[in-house]
């Protein structure tokens, strides 16, 4: 990870080593690979590593290490399937933490070593199985300047604390950052509007949102959401950065701001993405929409390649995220999941 780049050959060699280890030690995954006719003896390119549908994390234990020996289990929110939550097992968090901090520094900090932060999300103690809670705890620990703090507690949003932090930032003149789930920003903006409050944060201030709305707040189109952030906090859309991540990955993607949407997302050199047909697993034609599949070298203990349920299109420098699969693409994801479960449980 300390490298700044990697050739396709270097990336592929590491991915194939990770795949061979997971094939050997992850029985459910091994059965699926055998059924697909793809084993370490036949797979020669990282594109050909079988992609596991993310719902597989809800139905099976995808871990090379016995689950009881894992230091942390991150769990999905359960918004797509109320009957099950995806589980991502981590023997320890050293690789996850390195992936987060090495990527966060250039993509969000933009040359600053520290910035004062307000976090619009519960603490890790409140949500110990949340990968986002851990992610934000790392941001606060490694990049938060003195005075950084959480603005959500057991009683919900600390509106008084948020107002105080905004006032202090505006008076002090130093850049300030707000980070949290997208729905948390909706609640914060609503609360400030009820009090008739708005501000213009100092130059260099920025916002990081992630995760969408998940039924936790009203839905807002991206253009309206980032316009509202600008109206409420005085932060321009190009300083409003969206992080795209998921429990089933150990690495995050970022854009360069949201002056236009959908913004181009990209990741560091240890994760690569493809846009595929979920039925065949093959890349779609250039410029066509398909389902995003990610190969994450930081996913050492689970599976190195996952098939999401997110629609995207490949562009220069990354991909554009277009939303959740619907219609034929959603059906294709469902059939891919059925095939995975049938093989993995055989």
mmCIF file of C-alpha atoms in Angstrom:
data_model
loop_
_atom_site.group_PDB
_atom_site.id
_atom_site.type_symbol
_atom_site.label_atom_id
_atom_site.label_comp_id
_atom_site.label_asym_id
_atom_site.label_seq_id
_atom_site.Cartn_x
_atom_site.Cartn_y
_atom_site.Cartn_z
ATOM 1 C CA UNK A 1 0.000 0.000 0.000
ATOM 2 C CA UNK A 2 2.917 2.368 0.554
ATOM 3 C CA UNK A 3 3.437 2.450 -3.210
ATOM 4 C CA UNK A 4 1.953 5.357 -5.105
ATOM 5 C CA UNK A 5 1.014 3.257 -8.135
ATOM 6 C CA UNK A 6 1.071 -0.271 -9.510
ATOM 7 C CA UNK A 7 1.147 -1.719 -12.987
ATOM 8 C CA UNK A 8 -1.607 -4.035 -14.117
ATOM 9 C CA UNK A 9 0.861 -6.926 -13.882
ATOM 10 C CA UNK A 10 1.807 -6.060 -10.298
ATOM 11 C CA UNK A 11 -1.806 -5.608 -9.274
ATOM 12 C CA UNK A 12 -2.769 -8.866 -10.958
ATOM 13 C CA UNK A 13 0.025 -10.870 -9.356
ATOM 14 C CA UNK A 14 -1.043 -9.782 -5.871
ATOM 15 C CA UNK A 15 -4.729 -10.352 -6.627
ATOM 16 C CA UNK A 16 -4.020 -13.888 -7.841
ATOM 17 C CA UNK A 17 -2.030 -14.671 -4.695
ATOM 18 C CA UNK A 18 -4.892 -13.405 -2.538
ATOM 19 C CA UNK A 19 -7.348 -15.419 -4.609
ATOM 20 C CA UNK A 20 -5.307 -18.624 -4.230
ATOM 21 C CA UNK A 21 -5.249 -18.190 -0.454
ATOM 22 C CA UNK A 22 -8.979 -17.535 -0.300
ATOM 23 C CA UNK A 23 -9.683 -20.541 -2.512
ATOM 24 C CA UNK A 24 -7.713 -22.721 -0.114
ATOM 25 C CA UNK A 25 -9.090 -21.437 3.183
ATOM 26 C CA UNK A 26 -12.626 -20.203 2.386
ATOM 27 C CA UNK A 27 -14.720 -23.370 1.786
ATOM 28 C CA UNK A 28 -17.924 -21.703 0.546
ATOM 29 C CA UNK A 29 -15.942 -19.619 -1.915
ATOM 30 C CA UNK A 30 -13.964 -22.642 -3.041
ATOM 31 C CA UNK A 31 -17.124 -24.577 -3.898
ATOM 32 C CA UNK A 32 -18.392 -21.687 -5.962
ATOM 33 C CA UNK A 33 -15.113 -21.356 -7.851
ATOM 34 C CA UNK A 34 -15.043 -25.078 -8.636
ATOM 35 C CA UNK A 35 -18.626 -24.934 -9.896
ATOM 36 C CA UNK A 36 -17.654 -22.003 -12.124
ATOM 37 C CA UNK A 37 -14.669 -23.933 -13.463
ATOM 38 C CA UNK A 38 -12.304 -21.268 -12.157
ATOM 39 C CA UNK A 39 -9.546 -22.364 -9.806
ATOM 40 C CA UNK A 40 -6.029 -21.070 -9.110
ATOM 41 C CA UNK A 41 -4.809 -23.517 -11.770
ATOM 42 C CA UNK A 42 -6.976 -22.020 -14.489
ATOM 43 C CA UNK A 43 -7.354 -18.336 -13.540
ATOM 44 C CA UNK A 44 -4.526 -16.357 -15.095
ATOM 45 C CA UNK A 45 -5.815 -12.779 -14.914
ATOM 46 C CA UNK A 46 -7.420 -10.841 -12.090
ATOM 47 C CA UNK A 47 -10.425 -10.107 -14.339
ATOM 48 C CA UNK A 48 -11.245 -13.817 -14.185
ATOM 49 C CA UNK A 49 -11.361 -14.155 -10.391
ATOM 50 C CA UNK A 50 -14.984 -15.093 -9.578
ATOM 51 C CA UNK A 51 -16.900 -12.145 -8.167
ATOM 52 C CA UNK A 52 -19.047 -12.887 -5.127
ATOM 53 C CA UNK A 53 -22.434 -11.076 -5.017
ATOM 54 C CA UNK A 54 -22.579 -8.846 -1.963
ATOM 55 C CA UNK A 55 -25.677 -10.627 -0.668
ATOM 56 C CA UNK A 56 -23.410 -13.640 -0.169
ATOM 57 C CA UNK A 57 -22.037 -11.856 2.886
ATOM 58 C CA UNK A 58 -25.534 -12.090 4.382
ATOM 59 C CA UNK A 59 -26.031 -15.806 3.867
ATOM 60 C CA UNK A 60 -22.562 -17.302 4.360
ATOM 61 C CA UNK A 61 -19.477 -16.854 6.496
ATOM 62 C CA UNK A 62 -16.895 -15.692 3.966
ATOM 63 C CA UNK A 63 -13.720 -15.797 6.016
ATOM 64 C CA UNK A 64 -10.365 -17.540 5.723
ATOM 65 C CA UNK A 65 -9.968 -17.380 9.505
ATOM 66 C CA UNK A 66 -12.530 -18.937 11.859
ATOM 67 C CA UNK A 67 -15.109 -16.282 12.680
ATOM 68 C CA UNK A 68 -14.540 -16.600 16.417
ATOM 69 C CA UNK A 69 -10.888 -15.640 15.925
ATOM 70 C CA UNK A 70 -11.678 -12.342 14.201
ATOM 71 C CA UNK A 71 -11.074 -9.086 16.045
ATOM 72 C CA UNK A 72 -13.958 -7.238 14.410
ATOM 73 C CA UNK A 73 -17.075 -8.028 12.405
ATOM 74 C CA UNK A 74 -18.525 -5.176 10.394
ATOM 75 C CA UNK A 75 -22.209 -5.557 9.566
ATOM 76 C CA UNK A 76 -24.403 -3.936 6.948
ATOM 77 C CA UNK A 77 -27.310 -1.726 7.980
ATOM 78 C CA UNK A 78 -29.908 -4.242 6.811
ATOM 79 C CA UNK A 79 -31.822 -1.729 4.705
ATOM 80 C CA UNK A 80 -31.968 -3.893 1.569
ATOM 81 C CA UNK A 81 -32.932 -7.126 3.335
ATOM 82 C CA UNK A 82 -34.564 -6.848 6.728
ATOM 83 C CA UNK A 83 -34.114 -10.561 7.431
ATOM 84 C CA UNK A 84 -30.313 -10.539 7.237
ATOM 85 C CA UNK A 85 -27.284 -8.323 7.628
ATOM 86 C CA UNK A 86 -24.080 -8.791 5.714
ATOM 87 C CA UNK A 87 -21.032 -9.644 7.815
ATOM 88 C CA UNK A 88 -17.426 -8.867 6.941
ATOM 89 C CA UNK A 89 -14.926 -10.590 9.212
ATOM 90 C CA UNK A 90 -11.548 -8.996 9.995
ATOM 91 C CA UNK A 91 -8.903 -11.004 11.910
ATOM 92 C CA UNK A 92 -7.412 -7.615 12.833
ATOM 93 C CA UNK A 93 -7.811 -4.097 11.513
ATOM 94 C CA UNK A 94 -4.260 -3.244 10.480
ATOM 95 C CA UNK A 95 -4.859 -3.590 6.736
ATOM 96 C CA UNK A 96 -8.276 -1.889 6.868
ATOM 97 C CA UNK A 97 -6.871 1.013 8.873
ATOM 98 C CA UNK A 98 -3.877 1.444 6.568
ATOM 99 C CA UNK A 99 -6.166 1.378 3.538
ATOM 100 C CA UNK A 100 -8.372 4.073 5.011
ATOM 101 C CA UNK A 101 -5.683 6.467 6.231
ATOM 102 C CA UNK A 102 -3.400 6.219 3.187
ATOM 103 C CA UNK A 103 -6.349 6.927 0.885
ATOM 104 C CA UNK A 104 -8.111 9.548 3.016
ATOM 105 C CA UNK A 105 -5.060 11.787 3.324
ATOM 106 C CA UNK A 106 -4.734 12.780 -0.355
ATOM 107 C CA UNK A 107 -8.405 12.506 -1.284
ATOM 108 C CA UNK A 108 -10.025 14.478 1.535
ATOM 109 C CA UNK A 109 -7.267 16.299 3.405
ATOM 110 C CA UNK A 110 -5.846 17.823 0.196
ATOM 111 C CA UNK A 111 -2.456 18.638 1.651
ATOM 112 C CA UNK A 112 -3.596 19.552 5.175
ATOM 113 C CA UNK A 113 -2.155 17.467 7.990
ATOM 114 C CA UNK A 114 -5.040 18.252 10.362
ATOM 115 C CA UNK A 115 -8.389 20.012 10.202
ATOM 116 C CA UNK A 116 -10.987 20.622 12.870
ATOM 117 C CA UNK A 117 -13.834 18.161 12.349
ATOM 118 C CA UNK A 118 -17.439 17.780 13.376
ATOM 119 C CA UNK A 119 -18.759 14.242 12.903
ATOM 120 C CA UNK A 120 -22.465 13.793 12.164
ATOM 121 C CA UNK A 121 -22.555 10.102 13.057
ATOM 122 C CA UNK A 122 -22.619 7.981 16.235
ATOM 123 C CA UNK A 123 -19.375 6.969 17.918
ATOM 124 C CA UNK A 124 -17.749 3.582 17.457
ATOM 125 C CA UNK A 125 -18.793 2.652 21.005
ATOM 126 C CA UNK A 126 -22.412 3.266 20.051
ATOM 127 C CA UNK A 127 -22.131 1.282 16.788
ATOM 128 C CA UNK A 128 -19.276 -1.242 17.206
ATOM 129 C CA UNK A 129 -20.266 -3.269 14.110
ATOM 130 C CA UNK A 130 -20.439 -0.275 11.769
ATOM 131 C CA UNK A 131 -17.590 0.076 9.287
ATOM 132 C CA UNK A 132 -18.574 3.726 8.823
ATOM 133 C CA UNK A 133 -18.340 4.392 12.550
ATOM 134 C CA UNK A 134 -14.824 2.925 12.524
ATOM 135 C CA UNK A 135 -13.907 4.869 9.384
ATOM 136 C CA UNK A 136 -14.991 8.158 10.959
ATOM 137 C CA UNK A 137 -13.187 7.303 14.201
ATOM 138 C CA UNK A 138 -9.993 6.868 12.169
ATOM 139 C CA UNK A 139 -10.572 10.200 10.454
ATOM 140 C CA UNK A 140 -10.987 11.932 13.804
ATOM 141 C CA UNK A 141 -7.996 10.164 15.389
ATOM 142 C CA UNK A 142 -5.505 10.693 12.574
ATOM 143 C CA UNK A 143 -6.649 13.903 10.905
ATOM 144 C CA UNK A 144 -8.793 15.802 13.414
ATOM 145 C CA UNK A 145 -7.311 19.012 14.815
ATOM 146 C CA UNK A 146 -7.826 19.895 18.504
ATOM 147 C CA UNK A 147 -11.464 20.654 19.221
ATOM 148 C CA UNK A 148 -12.782 18.008 16.827
ATOM 149 C CA UNK A 149 -15.773 16.133 18.190
ATOM 150 C CA UNK A 150 -18.832 14.005 17.544
ATOM 151 C CA UNK A 151 -22.134 15.783 17.098
ATOM 152 C CA UNK A 152 -24.395 12.748 17.500
ATOM 153 C CA UNK A 153 -24.919 11.104 20.870
ATOM 154 C CA UNK A 154 -27.373 8.730 22.563
ATOM 155 C CA UNK A 155 -30.050 11.424 22.375
ATOM 156 C CA UNK A 156 -29.479 12.117 18.695
ATOM 157 C CA UNK A 157 -28.106 15.187 16.966
ATOM 158 C CA UNK A 158 -26.450 17.724 19.263
ATOM 159 C CA UNK A 159 -27.834 20.833 17.609
ATOM 160 C CA UNK A 160 -26.402 23.178 20.240
ATOM 161 C CA UNK A 161 -22.972 21.619 19.781
ATOM 162 C CA UNK A 162 -23.224 21.917 16.007
ATOM 163 C CA UNK A 163 -24.175 25.596 16.237
ATOM 164 C CA UNK A 164 -21.308 26.249 18.630
ATOM 165 C CA UNK A 165 -18.775 24.567 16.329
ATOM 166 C CA UNK A 166 -20.019 26.501 13.315
ATOM 167 C CA UNK A 167 -19.854 29.803 15.228
ATOM 168 C CA UNK A 168 -16.330 29.055 16.453
ATOM 169 C CA UNK A 169 -15.182 28.155 12.945
ATOM 170 C CA UNK A 170 -16.583 31.341 11.461
ATOM 171 C CA UNK A 171 -15.021 33.517 14.172
ATOM 172 C CA UNK A 172 -11.678 31.709 14.187
ATOM 173 C CA UNK A 173 -11.286 31.661 10.407
ATOM 174 C CA UNK A 174 -9.553 28.280 10.194
ATOM 175 C CA UNK A 175 -10.901 25.670 7.744
ATOM 176 C CA UNK A 176 -13.508 23.329 9.201
ATOM 177 C CA UNK A 177 -14.827 19.958 8.041
ATOM 178 C CA UNK A 178 -18.148 18.241 8.548
ATOM 179 C CA UNK A 179 -18.237 14.470 7.980
ATOM 180 C CA UNK A 180 -21.046 11.940 8.196
ATOM 181 C CA UNK A 181 -23.764 9.933 6.548
ATOM 182 C CA UNK A 182 -25.743 11.766 3.887
ATOM 183 C CA UNK A 183 -28.953 11.387 5.889
ATOM 184 C CA UNK A 184 -27.212 12.941 8.911
ATOM 185 C CA UNK A 185 -26.610 16.096 6.902
ATOM 186 C CA UNK A 186 -30.310 16.244 6.021
ATOM 187 C CA UNK A 187 -31.230 16.141 9.715
ATOM 188 C CA UNK A 188 -28.578 18.759 10.513
ATOM 189 C CA UNK A 189 -29.755 21.115 7.774
ATOM 190 C CA UNK A 190 -33.380 20.700 8.864
ATOM 191 C CA UNK A 191 -32.463 21.446 12.485
ATOM 192 C CA UNK A 192 -30.503 24.549 11.530
ATOM 193 C CA UNK A 193 -33.305 25.783 9.291
ATOM 194 C CA UNK A 194 -35.781 25.449 12.175
ATOM 195 C CA UNK A 195 -33.522 27.775 14.171
ATOM 196 C CA UNK A 196 -33.087 30.148 11.260
ATOM 197 C CA UNK A 197 -29.369 29.388 11.192
ATOM 198 C CA UNK A 198 -26.967 29.358 8.273
ATOM 199 C CA UNK A 199 -23.318 30.238 7.943
ATOM 200 C CA UNK A 200 -20.434 30.720 5.541
ATOM 201 C CA UNK A 201 -17.561 28.553 6.706
ATOM 202 C CA UNK A 202 -13.985 29.819 6.185
ATOM 203 C CA UNK A 203 -12.114 29.164 2.925
ATOM 204 C CA UNK A 204 -10.660 25.670 2.802
ATOM 205 C CA UNK A 205 -13.628 24.198 4.667
ATOM 206 C CA UNK A 206 -15.083 21.009 3.257
ATOM 207 C CA UNK A 207 -17.804 18.398 3.629
ATOM 208 C CA UNK A 208 -17.667 14.608 3.339
ATOM 209 C CA UNK A 209 -20.916 12.688 2.963
ATOM 210 C CA UNK A 210 -21.495 9.008 2.310
ATOM 211 C CA UNK A 211 -24.044 6.251 2.358
ATOM 212 C CA UNK A 212 -27.120 7.876 0.882
ATOM 213 C CA UNK A 213 -30.368 8.268 2.809
ATOM 214 C CA UNK A 214 -31.378 4.632 3.534
ATOM 215 C CA UNK A 215 -34.840 5.563 4.715
ATOM 216 C CA UNK A 216 -33.329 7.544 7.607
ATOM 217 C CA UNK A 217 -34.330 10.899 6.140
ATOM 218 C CA UNK A 218 -36.185 12.225 3.143
ATOM 219 C CA UNK A 219 -34.594 11.496 -0.212
ATOM 220 C CA UNK A 220 -32.929 14.396 -2.007
ATOM 221 C CA UNK A 221 -31.625 14.504 -5.586
ATOM 222 C CA UNK A 222 -27.858 15.024 -5.638
ATOM 223 C CA UNK A 223 -28.098 18.489 -7.182
ATOM 224 C CA UNK A 224 -30.568 19.616 -4.510
ATOM 225 C CA UNK A 225 -28.543 18.011 -1.705
ATOM 226 C CA UNK A 226 -25.267 19.741 -2.584
ATOM 227 C CA UNK A 227 -27.020 23.022 -3.268
ATOM 228 C CA UNK A 228 -28.576 22.809 0.214
ATOM 229 C CA UNK A 229 -25.152 22.124 1.758
ATOM 230 C CA UNK A 230 -23.877 25.271 0.081
ATOM 231 C CA UNK A 231 -26.839 27.335 1.258
ATOM 232 C CA UNK A 232 -26.550 26.068 4.839
ATOM 233 C CA UNK A 233 -22.793 25.950 5.388
ATOM 234 C CA UNK A 234 -21.379 28.160 2.663
ATOM 235 C CA UNK A 235 -19.258 25.336 1.251
ATOM 236 C CA UNK A 236 -19.033 25.240 -2.541
ATOM 237 C CA UNK A 237 -20.060 22.028 -4.293
ATOM 238 C CA UNK A 238 -16.482 21.348 -5.439
ATOM 239 C CA UNK A 239 -15.536 21.156 -1.741
ATOM 240 C CA UNK A 240 -18.365 18.702 -1.006
ATOM 241 C CA UNK A 241 -16.768 15.276 -1.415
ATOM 242 C CA UNK A 242 -18.753 12.053 -1.539
ATOM 243 C CA UNK A 243 -17.176 8.830 -0.331
ATOM 244 C CA UNK A 244 -18.449 5.610 -1.914
ATOM 245 C CA UNK A 245 -17.759 2.565 0.203
ATOM 246 C CA UNK A 246 -19.452 -0.505 1.544
ATOM 247 C CA UNK A 247 -19.186 -2.965 4.395
ATOM 248 C CA UNK A 248 -18.068 -5.715 2.023
ATOM 249 C CA UNK A 249 -14.987 -3.730 0.951
ATOM 250 C CA UNK A 250 -11.908 -2.604 2.887
ATOM 251 C CA UNK A 251 -11.176 0.377 0.618
ATOM 252 C CA UNK A 252 -13.141 3.499 -0.236
ATOM 253 C CA UNK A 253 -13.679 5.531 -3.412
ATOM 254 C CA UNK A 254 -13.874 9.336 -3.578
ATOM 255 C CA UNK A 255 -14.738 12.022 -6.080
ATOM 256 C CA UNK A 256 -13.084 15.425 -6.491
ATOM 257 C CA UNK A 257 -16.174 17.338 -5.441
ATOM 258 C CA UNK A 258 -19.701 17.694 -6.733
ATOM 259 C CA UNK A 259 -19.800 20.755 -8.906
ATOM 260 C CA UNK A 260 -21.438 18.411 -11.422
ATOM 261 C CA UNK A 261 -23.182 15.085 -10.887
ATOM 262 C CA UNK A 262 -22.738 12.235 -11.061
ATOM 263 C CA UNK A 263 -19.142 12.950 -10.141
ATOM 264 C CA UNK A 264 -16.360 10.588 -11.195
ATOM 265 C CA UNK A 265 -15.361 8.165 -8.437
ATOM 266 C CA UNK A 266 -11.922 6.602 -8.204
ATOM 267 C CA UNK A 267 -9.854 4.633 -5.733
ATOM 268 C CA UNK A 268 -6.190 4.047 -4.883
ATOM 269 C CA UNK A 269 -3.894 1.699 -6.767
ATOM 270 C CA UNK A 270 -4.846 -1.320 -4.635
ATOM 271 C CA UNK A 271 -8.461 -1.433 -5.823
ATOM 272 C CA UNK A 272 -9.722 -1.707 -9.397
ATOM 273 C CA UNK A 273 -13.229 -1.717 -10.809
ATOM 274 C CA UNK A 274 -14.983 -3.207 -13.782
ATOM 275 C CA UNK A 275 -18.440 -2.608 -15.254
ATOM 276 C CA UNK A 276 -19.965 -5.997 -16.028
ATOM 277 C CA UNK A 277 -23.045 -7.872 -17.139
ATOM 278 C CA UNK A 278 -24.156 -9.615 -13.903
ATOM 279 C CA UNK A 279 -25.317 -12.690 -15.795
ATOM 280 C CA UNK A 280 -22.030 -13.386 -17.542
ATOM 281 C CA UNK A 281 -19.502 -11.546 -15.411
ATOM 282 C CA UNK A 282 -18.037 -10.123 -18.629
ATOM 283 C CA UNK A 283 -17.226 -6.468 -19.166
ATOM 284 C CA UNK A 284 -19.909 -4.469 -20.959
ATOM 285 C CA UNK A 285 -18.973 -2.480 -24.053
ATOM 286 C CA UNK A 286 -17.189 0.844 -23.411
ATOM 287 C CA UNK A 287 -19.658 3.567 -22.498
ATOM 288 C CA UNK A 288 -22.450 1.146 -21.588
ATOM 289 C CA UNK A 289 -24.086 0.860 -18.193
ATOM 290 C CA UNK A 290 -23.502 -2.256 -16.149
ATOM 291 C CA UNK A 291 -23.002 -3.514 -12.613
ATOM 292 C CA UNK A 292 -19.888 -2.482 -10.735
ATOM 293 C CA UNK A 293 -17.495 -5.229 -9.668
ATOM 294 C CA UNK A 294 -14.562 -4.285 -7.431
ATOM 295 C CA UNK A 295 -11.305 -6.136 -6.853
ATOM 296 C CA UNK A 296 -9.935 -4.920 -3.515
ATOM 297 C CA UNK A 297 -6.472 -6.134 -2.501
ATOM 298 C CA UNK A 298 -7.210 -5.042 1.080
ATOM 299 C CA UNK A 299 -9.953 -7.718 1.246
ATOM 300 C CA UNK A 300 -7.426 -10.327 2.325
ATOM 301 C CA UNK A 301 -9.615 -12.401 4.639
ATOM 302 C CA UNK A 302 -12.918 -12.553 2.744
ATOM 303 C CA UNK A 303 -13.013 -12.489 -1.059
ATOM 304 C CA UNK A 304 -10.907 -10.244 -3.224
ATOM 305 C CA UNK A 305 -13.594 -9.525 -5.841
ATOM 306 C CA UNK A 306 -17.211 -8.592 -5.148
ATOM 307 C CA UNK A 307 -20.187 -8.003 -7.406
ATOM 308 C CA UNK A 308 -22.226 -5.037 -6.198
ATOM 309 C CA UNK A 309 -25.831 -4.118 -6.954
ATOM 310 C CA UNK A 310 -24.762 -0.647 -8.111
ATOM 311 C CA UNK A 311 -25.065 0.554 -11.683
ATOM 312 C CA UNK A 312 -22.131 2.449 -13.121
ATOM 313 C CA UNK A 313 -20.389 3.435 -16.320
ATOM 314 C CA UNK A 314 -16.635 3.482 -16.848
ATOM 315 C CA UNK A 315 -15.093 6.851 -17.771
ATOM 316 C CA UNK A 316 -11.580 8.219 -17.959
ATOM 317 C CA UNK A 317 -10.166 8.269 -14.444
ATOM 318 C CA UNK A 318 -12.745 6.025 -12.808
ATOM 319 C CA UNK A 319 -16.489 5.471 -12.999
ATOM 320 C CA UNK A 320 -19.747 7.290 -12.539
ATOM 321 C CA UNK A 321 -22.137 5.793 -9.992
ATOM 322 C CA UNK A 322 -25.677 5.834 -11.414
ATOM 323 C CA UNK A 323 -27.746 4.233 -8.641
ATOM 324 C CA UNK A 324 -29.060 0.825 -7.647
ATOM 325 C CA UNK A 325 -29.815 -1.914 -10.133
ATOM 326 C CA UNK A 326 -33.390 -2.057 -11.409
ATOM 327 C CA UNK A 327 -35.283 -4.127 -13.962
ATOM 328 C CA UNK A 328 -33.186 -6.549 -15.997
ATOM 329 C CA UNK A 329 -29.981 -5.592 -14.203
ATOM 330 C CA UNK A 330 -31.548 -6.251 -10.789
ATOM 331 C CA UNK A 331 -32.815 -9.586 -12.067
ATOM 332 C CA UNK A 332 -29.321 -10.380 -13.307
ATOM 333 C CA UNK A 333 -27.871 -9.643 -9.853
ATOM 334 C CA UNK A 334 -30.514 -11.865 -8.257
ATOM 335 C CA UNK A 335 -29.764 -14.745 -10.623
ATOM 336 C CA UNK A 336 -26.043 -14.353 -9.985
ATOM 337 C CA UNK A 337 -26.754 -14.584 -6.265
ATOM 338 C CA UNK A 338 -28.895 -17.696 -6.731
ATOM 339 C CA UNK A 339 -26.081 -19.340 -8.678
ATOM 340 C CA UNK A 340 -23.555 -18.416 -6.007
ATOM 341 C CA UNK A 341 -25.669 -19.813 -3.153
ATOM 342 C CA UNK A 342 -26.480 -23.024 -5.012
ATOM 343 C CA UNK A 343 -22.781 -23.705 -5.587
ATOM 344 C CA UNK A 344 -21.482 -22.477 -2.224
ATOM 345 C CA UNK A 345 -23.967 -24.598 -0.256
ATOM 346 C CA UNK A 346 -23.543 -27.742 -2.366
#
